[in-house]
């Protein structure tokens, strides 16, 4: 039970820069997420705006951790990612990390 309680203690918010554009993301495990992005660039399985921008930029991009965000669960992590996106206004995020129940109803 103790391991499950600490599942999100190593979470982080990160940024991927591609030329003048950038993406904001969150990860329960930053190292693993960084590796997944690198695989997706090399072996395309996702065609999100982020990867299209990277390919158009001759696969040149940088990934950096903005800050650690120890939290209790995925929902808390996603709300922090959304808060960060609202503050920084990334150009390559295609949708909100999480939406409220009211936003879901309105949609």
Short mmCIF file of N, CA and C in Angstrom, two decimals:
data_model
loop_
_atom_site.label_atom_id
_atom_site.label_comp_id
_atom_site.label_asym_id
_atom_site.label_seq_id
_atom_site.Cartn_x
_atom_site.Cartn_y
_atom_site.Cartn_z
N UNK A 1 0.81 -1.19 0.00
CA UNK A 1 0.00 0.00 0.00
C UNK A 1 0.86 1.26 0.00
N UNK A 2 1.97 1.24 0.69
CA UNK A 2 2.84 2.42 0.76
C UNK A 2 3.36 2.82 -0.61
N UNK A 3 3.71 1.84 -1.46
CA UNK A 3 4.21 2.14 -2.80
C UNK A 3 3.15 2.86 -3.63
N UNK A 4 1.90 2.44 -3.48
CA UNK A 4 0.83 3.06 -4.24
C UNK A 4 0.59 4.50 -3.77
N UNK A 5 0.72 4.75 -2.50
CA UNK A 5 0.55 6.09 -1.96
C UNK A 5 1.57 7.06 -2.54
N UNK A 6 2.77 6.58 -2.85
CA UNK A 6 3.85 7.43 -3.34
C UNK A 6 3.99 7.40 -4.87
N UNK A 7 3.02 6.86 -5.55
CA UNK A 7 3.08 6.66 -6.99
C UNK A 7 3.36 7.96 -7.78
N UNK A 8 2.89 9.08 -7.29
CA UNK A 8 3.04 10.35 -8.01
C UNK A 8 4.02 11.31 -7.36
N UNK A 9 4.82 10.83 -6.44
CA UNK A 9 5.74 11.74 -5.74
C UNK A 9 6.88 12.23 -6.63
N UNK A 10 7.16 11.54 -7.73
CA UNK A 10 8.23 11.96 -8.65
C UNK A 10 7.70 12.64 -9.90
N UNK A 11 6.46 13.09 -9.86
CA UNK A 11 5.85 13.73 -11.04
C UNK A 11 6.52 15.06 -11.36
N UNK A 12 6.37 15.47 -12.62
CA UNK A 12 7.00 16.71 -13.07
C UNK A 12 6.21 17.34 -14.20
N UNK A 13 6.44 18.62 -14.38
CA UNK A 13 5.93 19.38 -15.52
C UNK A 13 7.13 19.67 -16.42
N UNK A 14 6.98 19.46 -17.72
CA UNK A 14 8.10 19.63 -18.64
C UNK A 14 7.69 20.43 -19.87
N UNK A 15 8.69 20.86 -20.62
CA UNK A 15 8.47 21.64 -21.83
C UNK A 15 9.32 21.06 -22.95
N UNK A 16 8.75 21.01 -24.15
CA UNK A 16 9.49 20.62 -25.35
C UNK A 16 9.51 21.83 -26.27
N UNK A 17 10.71 22.30 -26.59
CA UNK A 17 10.89 23.44 -27.49
C UNK A 17 11.21 22.94 -28.89
N UNK A 18 10.50 23.50 -29.87
CA UNK A 18 10.71 23.17 -31.27
C UNK A 18 10.75 24.51 -32.01
N UNK A 19 11.94 25.01 -32.29
CA UNK A 19 12.05 26.33 -32.91
C UNK A 19 11.41 27.37 -32.00
N UNK A 20 10.49 28.15 -32.56
CA UNK A 20 9.80 29.17 -31.77
C UNK A 20 8.55 28.65 -31.06
N UNK A 21 8.21 27.40 -31.30
CA UNK A 21 7.01 26.79 -30.71
C UNK A 21 7.40 25.91 -29.53
N UNK A 22 6.39 25.62 -28.70
CA UNK A 22 6.67 24.72 -27.58
C UNK A 22 5.42 24.00 -27.10
N UNK A 23 5.67 22.95 -26.35
CA UNK A 23 4.65 22.05 -25.82
C UNK A 23 4.88 21.93 -24.32
N UNK A 24 3.80 21.88 -23.56
CA UNK A 24 3.87 21.65 -22.12
C UNK A 24 3.24 20.30 -21.83
N UNK A 25 3.90 19.51 -21.00
CA UNK A 25 3.37 18.22 -20.62
C UNK A 25 3.61 17.93 -19.16
N UNK A 26 3.03 16.84 -18.70
CA UNK A 26 3.25 16.39 -17.33
C UNK A 26 3.56 14.91 -17.38
N UNK A 27 4.25 14.44 -16.36
CA UNK A 27 4.62 13.04 -16.32
C UNK A 27 4.73 12.53 -14.90
N UNK A 28 4.22 11.35 -14.71
CA UNK A 28 4.38 10.68 -13.43
C UNK A 28 5.85 10.28 -13.27
N UNK A 29 6.46 9.91 -14.39
CA UNK A 29 7.88 9.54 -14.42
C UNK A 29 8.51 10.30 -15.59
N UNK A 30 9.19 11.38 -15.30
CA UNK A 30 9.75 12.26 -16.33
C UNK A 30 10.72 11.52 -17.27
N UNK A 31 11.60 10.71 -16.72
CA UNK A 31 12.59 9.99 -17.54
C UNK A 31 11.90 9.07 -18.55
N UNK A 32 10.92 8.32 -18.09
CA UNK A 32 10.19 7.41 -18.98
C UNK A 32 9.42 8.18 -20.05
N UNK A 33 8.81 9.29 -19.66
CA UNK A 33 8.03 10.08 -20.62
C UNK A 33 8.93 10.72 -21.67
N UNK A 34 10.09 11.18 -21.23
CA UNK A 34 11.07 11.75 -22.15
C UNK A 34 11.50 10.69 -23.18
N UNK A 35 11.73 9.48 -22.73
CA UNK A 35 12.09 8.39 -23.64
C UNK A 35 10.98 8.08 -24.63
N UNK A 36 9.74 8.13 -24.16
CA UNK A 36 8.61 7.87 -25.06
C UNK A 36 8.51 8.93 -26.15
N UNK A 37 8.73 10.20 -25.79
CA UNK A 37 8.73 11.26 -26.80
C UNK A 37 9.83 11.00 -27.83
N UNK A 38 11.00 10.62 -27.38
CA UNK A 38 12.11 10.35 -28.31
C UNK A 38 11.77 9.20 -29.25
N UNK A 39 11.13 8.15 -28.74
CA UNK A 39 10.71 7.02 -29.60
C UNK A 39 9.67 7.48 -30.61
N UNK A 40 8.71 8.31 -30.17
CA UNK A 40 7.66 8.78 -31.07
C UNK A 40 8.22 9.64 -32.20
N UNK A 41 9.31 10.35 -31.94
CA UNK A 41 9.94 11.15 -32.99
C UNK A 41 10.62 10.21 -33.99
N UNK A 42 11.31 9.22 -33.48
CA UNK A 42 12.08 8.30 -34.33
C UNK A 42 11.20 7.28 -35.04
N UNK A 43 10.21 6.75 -34.33
CA UNK A 43 9.31 5.73 -34.88
C UNK A 43 7.88 6.24 -34.75
N UNK A 44 7.42 7.01 -35.73
CA UNK A 44 6.11 7.68 -35.61
C UNK A 44 4.94 6.73 -35.42
N UNK A 45 4.25 6.93 -34.32
CA UNK A 45 2.97 6.26 -34.12
C UNK A 45 1.90 7.30 -33.81
N UNK A 46 2.36 8.49 -33.47
CA UNK A 46 1.45 9.60 -33.19
C UNK A 46 1.75 10.71 -34.19
N UNK A 47 0.70 11.36 -34.65
CA UNK A 47 0.87 12.45 -35.60
C UNK A 47 0.32 13.75 -35.05
N UNK A 48 0.55 13.98 -33.78
CA UNK A 48 0.10 15.20 -33.11
C UNK A 48 0.90 16.39 -33.62
N UNK A 49 0.37 17.60 -33.43
CA UNK A 49 1.08 18.80 -33.86
C UNK A 49 2.52 18.87 -33.34
N UNK A 50 2.75 18.38 -32.14
CA UNK A 50 4.10 18.37 -31.58
C UNK A 50 5.06 17.63 -32.49
N UNK A 51 4.72 16.42 -32.86
CA UNK A 51 5.63 15.60 -33.68
C UNK A 51 5.75 16.14 -35.10
N UNK A 52 4.66 16.64 -35.65
CA UNK A 52 4.73 17.26 -36.98
C UNK A 52 5.69 18.44 -36.98
N UNK A 53 5.64 19.23 -35.91
CA UNK A 53 6.55 20.38 -35.79
C UNK A 53 8.00 19.91 -35.68
N UNK A 54 8.24 18.87 -34.91
CA UNK A 54 9.60 18.33 -34.75
C UNK A 54 10.12 17.83 -36.09
N UNK A 55 9.33 17.07 -36.82
CA UNK A 55 9.77 16.55 -38.12
C UNK A 55 10.03 17.68 -39.10
N UNK A 56 9.19 18.71 -39.07
CA UNK A 56 9.37 19.86 -39.96
C UNK A 56 10.61 20.67 -39.59
N UNK A 57 11.09 20.50 -38.38
CA UNK A 57 12.27 21.20 -37.87
C UNK A 57 13.51 20.29 -37.90
N UNK A 58 13.54 19.37 -38.87
CA UNK A 58 14.65 18.42 -39.02
C UNK A 58 14.95 17.65 -37.74
N UNK A 59 13.90 17.28 -37.01
CA UNK A 59 14.01 16.51 -35.76
C UNK A 59 14.81 17.23 -34.69
N UNK A 60 14.87 18.55 -34.77
CA UNK A 60 15.58 19.32 -33.75
C UNK A 60 14.58 19.83 -32.72
N UNK A 61 14.82 19.47 -31.46
CA UNK A 61 13.96 19.87 -30.35
C UNK A 61 14.72 19.67 -29.05
N UNK A 62 14.25 20.31 -28.00
CA UNK A 62 14.83 20.11 -26.67
C UNK A 62 13.71 19.83 -25.68
N UNK A 63 14.00 18.96 -24.75
CA UNK A 63 13.06 18.63 -23.68
C UNK A 63 13.71 19.06 -22.37
N UNK A 64 12.94 19.78 -21.55
CA UNK A 64 13.49 20.17 -20.26
C UNK A 64 12.40 20.09 -19.19
N UNK A 65 12.81 19.67 -18.03
CA UNK A 65 11.90 19.64 -16.89
C UNK A 65 11.77 21.06 -16.38
N UNK A 66 10.54 21.53 -16.26
CA UNK A 66 10.31 22.86 -15.72
C UNK A 66 10.38 22.84 -14.19
N UNK A 67 9.71 21.85 -13.60
CA UNK A 67 9.76 21.70 -12.15
C UNK A 67 9.16 20.37 -11.72
N UNK A 68 9.59 19.91 -10.56
CA UNK A 68 9.01 18.72 -9.95
C UNK A 68 7.64 19.10 -9.40
N UNK A 69 6.72 18.15 -9.46
CA UNK A 69 5.39 18.40 -8.92
C UNK A 69 4.88 17.14 -8.20
N UNK A 70 5.42 16.88 -7.01
CA UNK A 70 4.92 15.73 -6.25
C UNK A 70 3.44 15.95 -5.95
N UNK A 71 2.63 14.95 -6.20
CA UNK A 71 1.20 15.08 -5.98
C UNK A 71 0.60 13.75 -5.57
N UNK A 72 -0.70 13.73 -5.37
CA UNK A 72 -1.38 12.54 -4.86
C UNK A 72 -1.89 11.61 -5.95
N UNK A 73 -2.25 12.18 -7.12
CA UNK A 73 -2.87 11.34 -8.14
C UNK A 73 -2.77 12.00 -9.52
N UNK A 74 -3.20 11.27 -10.53
CA UNK A 74 -3.14 11.72 -11.92
C UNK A 74 -3.98 12.98 -12.15
N UNK A 75 -5.13 13.03 -11.53
CA UNK A 75 -6.01 14.19 -11.70
C UNK A 75 -5.33 15.47 -11.23
N UNK A 76 -4.70 15.40 -10.08
CA UNK A 76 -3.99 16.57 -9.55
C UNK A 76 -2.85 16.99 -10.49
N UNK A 77 -2.15 16.01 -11.03
CA UNK A 77 -1.05 16.28 -11.97
C UNK A 77 -1.58 16.94 -13.24
N UNK A 78 -2.69 16.43 -13.78
CA UNK A 78 -3.26 17.00 -15.00
C UNK A 78 -3.79 18.42 -14.78
N UNK A 79 -4.35 18.69 -13.61
CA UNK A 79 -4.80 20.05 -13.33
C UNK A 79 -3.62 21.01 -13.25
N UNK A 80 -2.49 20.54 -12.74
CA UNK A 80 -1.30 21.39 -12.71
C UNK A 80 -0.78 21.64 -14.12
N UNK A 81 -0.81 20.61 -14.97
CA UNK A 81 -0.41 20.80 -16.37
C UNK A 81 -1.31 21.84 -17.03
N UNK A 82 -2.60 21.74 -16.79
CA UNK A 82 -3.53 22.70 -17.39
C UNK A 82 -3.24 24.11 -16.89
N UNK A 83 -3.02 24.27 -15.58
CA UNK A 83 -2.72 25.58 -15.02
C UNK A 83 -1.47 26.16 -15.68
N UNK A 84 -0.47 25.34 -15.86
CA UNK A 84 0.77 25.78 -16.49
C UNK A 84 0.52 26.18 -17.95
N UNK A 85 -0.28 25.42 -18.66
CA UNK A 85 -0.61 25.75 -20.05
C UNK A 85 -1.36 27.08 -20.14
N UNK A 86 -2.28 27.29 -19.23
CA UNK A 86 -3.04 28.54 -19.24
C UNK A 86 -2.13 29.74 -18.97
N UNK A 87 -1.10 29.52 -18.18
CA UNK A 87 -0.16 30.59 -17.86
C UNK A 87 0.83 30.84 -18.99
N UNK A 88 1.38 29.77 -19.56
CA UNK A 88 2.46 29.91 -20.54
C UNK A 88 2.00 29.95 -22.00
N UNK A 89 0.78 29.49 -22.27
CA UNK A 89 0.21 29.52 -23.63
C UNK A 89 1.06 28.78 -24.66
N UNK A 90 1.27 27.47 -24.48
CA UNK A 90 2.05 26.71 -25.46
C UNK A 90 1.37 26.69 -26.82
N UNK A 91 2.17 26.62 -27.86
CA UNK A 91 1.63 26.65 -29.23
C UNK A 91 1.40 25.26 -29.82
N UNK A 92 1.92 24.21 -29.18
CA UNK A 92 1.81 22.87 -29.75
C UNK A 92 0.90 21.91 -28.98
N UNK A 93 0.28 22.35 -27.92
CA UNK A 93 -0.69 21.52 -27.22
C UNK A 93 -2.00 21.62 -27.98
N UNK A 94 -2.56 20.49 -28.37
CA UNK A 94 -3.78 20.54 -29.18
C UNK A 94 -5.06 20.49 -28.36
N UNK A 95 -4.97 20.12 -27.09
CA UNK A 95 -6.16 20.09 -26.25
C UNK A 95 -5.77 20.25 -24.78
N UNK A 96 -6.76 20.52 -23.96
CA UNK A 96 -6.54 20.66 -22.52
C UNK A 96 -6.12 19.30 -21.94
N UNK A 97 -5.28 19.35 -20.93
CA UNK A 97 -4.86 18.12 -20.26
C UNK A 97 -6.04 17.46 -19.54
N UNK A 98 -6.93 18.30 -19.02
CA UNK A 98 -8.10 17.82 -18.27
C UNK A 98 -9.17 18.90 -18.36
N UNK A 99 -10.42 18.47 -18.30
CA UNK A 99 -11.52 19.45 -18.29
C UNK A 99 -12.44 19.14 -17.11
N UNK A 100 -13.14 20.15 -16.67
CA UNK A 100 -14.05 20.00 -15.54
C UNK A 100 -15.33 19.30 -15.99
N UNK A 101 -16.09 18.86 -15.01
CA UNK A 101 -17.38 18.24 -15.30
C UNK A 101 -18.29 19.22 -16.05
N UNK A 102 -18.28 20.47 -15.63
CA UNK A 102 -19.11 21.48 -16.30
C UNK A 102 -18.66 21.72 -17.74
N UNK A 103 -17.35 21.76 -17.96
CA UNK A 103 -16.83 21.91 -19.33
C UNK A 103 -17.24 20.73 -20.19
N UNK A 104 -17.22 19.55 -19.61
CA UNK A 104 -17.62 18.34 -20.34
C UNK A 104 -19.11 18.44 -20.72
N UNK A 105 -19.93 18.91 -19.80
CA UNK A 105 -21.36 19.08 -20.09
C UNK A 105 -21.58 20.12 -21.17
N UNK A 106 -20.84 21.23 -21.08
CA UNK A 106 -20.98 22.30 -22.07
C UNK A 106 -20.52 21.86 -23.45
N UNK A 107 -19.56 20.98 -23.49
CA UNK A 107 -19.00 20.51 -24.76
C UNK A 107 -20.03 19.61 -25.44
#
